[in-house]
């Protein structure tokens, strides 16, 4: 099957002179209701790339055609660690069929599945649990590499819990093989955890190849043991985007995706506000 890149119109670029992407979880209700219409609306705003939050409810051939017809590409797909244990080969096949080059593990898990929900997991994971996740990421990375796809890991805030001075995220970086696992740094969750995204971007520039461009409200609470989104449109919160983008190496950051979870307006309107901010920021 021919790559949708062949058909993609030249997207409007943002900072780093790269296409502005959208994580489709931002408009999850629109996607669930009418995927073709949602992708058409995303393209009309000006986004050039999308990242799927799991496998969409359409065939790979149909999704590929939707992307092609709207001048979009989907370089990345999310997959929770629990799902990766169940049906990774099918997800690899789907990613290949739509031209995705990354499968990003979006949420950790534990070997014994002892936690009932995300907040229980965030509060209860041990350092050994994080070591298990690192082992699994290396295993997944071996499998995806054989298919020409890179395994990535997307953080929330709980990765920045400290265990007697050992930060879980630093342990993931230490224990994962750079040849098998790359990092998709979610700026908003880093800020929520009270960590410094600039330090991470500069100190681990060789490990981070993708970003979630996510802003948090100026009154957001600092949390590491509860997954509680406190997001707003890009440029409306506490993140210093000009400073962060100025510190990034465009040769290392391959893709970035706007994501927002909380809304005071229609999600597509928020997605447009964030896109417009990033377009202005380029200048």
XYZ file of C-alpha atoms in Angstrom:
283
model
C 0.000 0.000 0.000
C 1.304 3.430 -0.901
C 2.086 5.793 1.988
C -0.363 8.666 2.570
C 2.716 10.911 2.512
C 2.524 10.694 -1.271
C -0.811 12.486 -1.268
C -0.381 14.853 1.660
C -0.600 18.525 0.873
C 2.186 20.589 2.379
C 0.970 21.293 5.926
C 1.258 24.635 7.614
C 4.197 24.485 9.962
C 4.782 25.781 13.462
C 7.819 26.020 15.740
C 10.874 23.993 14.686
C 9.542 24.366 11.136
C 7.551 21.184 11.554
C 3.906 20.323 10.911
C 1.673 20.992 13.904
C 0.109 17.736 15.056
C -2.979 16.950 17.115
C -3.434 14.038 19.519
C -6.950 12.939 18.659
C -7.846 12.292 22.314
C -8.349 16.069 22.359
C -11.458 15.661 20.187
C -12.365 12.141 21.306
C -16.131 12.711 21.205
C -15.951 14.036 17.645
C -13.780 11.085 16.627
C -16.186 8.587 18.188
C -19.186 10.222 16.526
C -17.821 10.696 13.000
C -14.159 9.995 12.276
C -14.170 11.240 8.642
C -15.767 14.539 9.685
C -13.380 14.914 12.613
C -10.316 14.426 10.423
C -11.717 16.856 7.855
C -12.199 19.484 10.592
C -8.668 18.931 11.918
C -7.218 19.399 8.435
C -9.352 22.517 7.887
C -7.817 24.105 10.990
C -4.393 23.528 9.452
C -3.004 20.570 11.350
C -0.719 18.415 9.228
C -0.373 15.384 11.490
C -2.528 13.424 13.913
C -1.770 10.876 16.586
C -4.367 8.205 17.253
C -5.351 7.370 20.837
C -5.567 3.646 20.216
C -6.968 1.846 17.185
C -9.853 3.791 15.612
C -13.169 2.103 14.883
C -12.561 1.795 11.166
C -10.489 -0.466 8.965
C -6.876 0.435 8.349
C -7.633 0.867 4.654
C -10.459 3.282 5.401
C -8.348 5.251 7.887
C -5.505 5.467 5.389
C -7.909 6.804 2.773
C -9.325 9.402 5.197
C -5.833 10.622 5.988
C -4.901 10.775 2.313
C -8.057 12.620 1.331
C -7.462 15.285 3.986
C -3.750 15.767 3.378
C -2.925 14.345 6.801
C -0.397 11.820 8.053
C -0.518 9.792 11.259
C 3.087 9.145 12.266
C 2.171 7.833 15.718
C -0.387 5.733 17.594
C -0.905 5.334 21.337
C -1.298 1.997 23.075
C -1.610 1.382 26.817
C 0.796 -1.098 28.404
C -2.108 -3.399 29.289
C -3.247 -3.502 25.661
C 0.312 -3.996 24.451
C 0.412 -7.220 26.455
C -2.734 -8.479 24.687
C -2.659 -7.581 21.019
C 0.585 -5.881 20.030
C 0.900 -7.746 16.683
C -2.480 -6.417 15.536
C -1.492 -2.898 16.544
C 1.759 -3.208 14.636
C -0.152 -4.349 11.565
C -2.552 -1.413 11.846
C 0.276 1.072 12.298
C 2.073 -0.244 9.233
C -1.100 -0.055 7.159
C -1.719 3.625 7.912
C 1.918 4.685 7.634
C 2.592 5.195 11.353
C 6.226 4.945 12.386
C 5.754 5.015 16.167
C 3.722 2.981 18.636
C 3.801 4.906 21.891
C 2.954 3.241 25.193
C 0.688 5.847 26.718
C 0.085 4.492 30.223
C 1.982 2.044 32.446
C 0.702 -1.114 34.053
C 1.876 -3.760 36.501
C 2.682 -7.423 36.077
C -0.108 -8.502 38.436
C -2.770 -5.961 37.375
C -3.556 -5.349 41.044
C -4.831 -1.782 40.627
C -8.453 -1.151 39.708
C -8.008 2.271 38.079
C -5.468 4.853 37.010
C -5.470 6.794 40.253
C -4.916 3.681 42.344
C -2.045 2.769 40.044
C -0.545 6.266 40.218
C -0.576 6.213 44.008
C 0.443 2.600 44.483
C 3.124 1.727 41.932
C 6.488 0.754 43.371
C 9.944 1.233 41.916
C 9.938 -2.475 41.050
C 6.742 -1.873 39.055
C 8.525 0.823 37.084
C 11.437 -1.553 36.465
C 8.947 -4.091 35.096
C 7.573 -1.433 32.736
C 11.090 -0.699 31.514
C 11.590 -4.413 30.790
C 8.337 -4.520 28.868
C 9.237 -1.438 26.850
C 12.486 -3.055 25.776
C 10.578 -6.204 24.805
C 7.997 -4.195 22.856
C 10.771 -2.204 21.212
C 12.384 -5.402 19.953
C 9.109 -6.488 18.371
C 8.245 -3.143 16.797
C 11.747 -2.676 15.419
C 11.375 -5.861 13.380
C 8.378 -4.186 11.723
C 10.214 -0.928 11.074
C 8.345 0.863 13.855
C 9.804 2.626 16.889
C 8.478 2.016 20.396
C 7.919 5.153 22.443
C 6.815 5.964 25.969
C 4.468 8.806 26.928
C 4.560 10.071 30.499
C 1.897 11.337 32.848
C 2.728 12.997 36.167
C 3.195 9.827 38.251
C 6.528 9.092 36.567
C 7.986 11.932 38.609
C 7.352 10.340 41.980
C 10.533 9.821 43.951
C 11.363 6.524 45.667
C 14.047 7.275 48.260
C 15.607 9.767 45.856
C 15.109 7.678 42.710
C 12.670 9.320 40.281
C 10.649 6.806 38.270
C 11.134 8.670 34.975
C 14.903 8.718 35.425
C 14.769 4.983 36.111
C 12.820 4.403 32.901
C 15.467 6.343 30.994
C 18.259 4.377 32.666
C 16.743 0.941 32.113
C 15.338 1.277 28.584
C 17.593 0.697 25.608
C 17.944 3.917 23.560
C 18.084 1.763 20.428
C 14.675 0.291 21.225
C 12.723 2.938 23.136
C 12.305 6.656 22.562
C 10.427 9.142 24.738
C 7.403 11.260 23.922
C 7.589 13.944 26.594
C 4.217 15.316 27.696
C 5.014 18.864 28.762
C 1.708 19.398 30.557
C 2.056 16.349 32.780
C 5.654 17.314 33.568
C 4.405 20.733 34.678
C 1.615 19.121 36.707
C 4.217 17.046 38.540
C 6.191 20.174 39.415
C 9.163 18.971 37.360
C 11.169 21.142 34.970
C 10.453 20.403 31.283
C 13.392 22.555 30.188
C 15.810 20.471 32.247
C 14.396 17.281 30.773
C 14.470 18.574 27.199
C 18.080 19.671 27.456
C 19.396 16.962 29.782
C 17.837 14.092 27.845
C 17.768 15.519 24.341
C 19.168 12.278 22.960
C 16.205 10.259 24.295
C 13.254 12.540 23.500
C 12.043 12.527 19.896
C 8.390 13.554 20.245
C 6.313 15.851 22.428
C 2.826 16.428 23.664
C 2.326 20.165 23.556
C -0.005 20.550 26.506
C -0.582 23.567 28.720
C -1.849 23.553 32.300
C -3.985 26.181 33.987
C -2.175 28.867 35.903
C -3.902 27.710 39.092
C -3.113 24.023 38.496
C -2.219 21.995 41.580
C 1.049 20.079 41.724
C 0.328 16.337 41.770
C 2.323 13.136 41.339
C 0.077 10.497 42.922
C -3.185 11.208 41.134
C -3.915 11.467 37.395
C -5.911 14.695 37.384
C -5.792 16.717 34.152
C -5.831 20.507 34.577
C -5.321 21.615 31.005
C -6.093 24.678 28.909
C -5.380 25.965 25.403
C -1.731 26.344 24.416
C -0.462 29.776 25.406
C -3.188 30.299 28.011
C -1.515 28.519 30.914
C 1.690 28.475 32.890
C 4.086 26.862 30.388
C 6.698 29.187 28.840
C 6.456 27.909 25.274
C 8.843 30.385 23.597
C 11.565 29.420 26.084
C 10.972 25.701 25.637
C 10.897 25.741 21.848
C 14.039 27.875 21.758
C 15.839 25.132 23.691
C 14.749 22.287 21.391
C 16.886 20.742 18.689
C 14.724 20.398 15.554
C 16.934 17.549 14.369
C 15.974 15.491 17.428
C 12.318 16.429 17.926
C 10.652 14.595 15.054
C 6.986 15.271 15.881
C 4.833 17.159 18.353
C 1.137 16.911 19.040
C -1.217 19.351 20.728
C -3.302 17.696 23.422
C -5.946 19.039 25.797
C -8.233 17.204 28.195
C -10.327 19.899 29.934
C -12.523 22.365 28.071
C -14.616 25.495 28.522
C -15.607 25.492 24.842
C -16.022 22.963 22.056
C -12.843 20.858 21.776
C -12.382 21.714 18.100
C -12.512 25.416 19.004
C -9.821 24.807 21.611
C -7.771 22.878 19.069
C -7.960 25.860 16.708
C -6.891 28.315 19.437
C -3.881 26.153 20.213
C -3.016 25.804 16.537
C -3.259 29.566 16.007
C -0.961 30.205 18.979
C 1.692 27.850 17.619
C 1.461 29.424 14.167
C 2.055 32.866 15.683
C 4.855 31.518 17.854
C 6.752 30.418 14.782
C 7.181 34.054 13.780
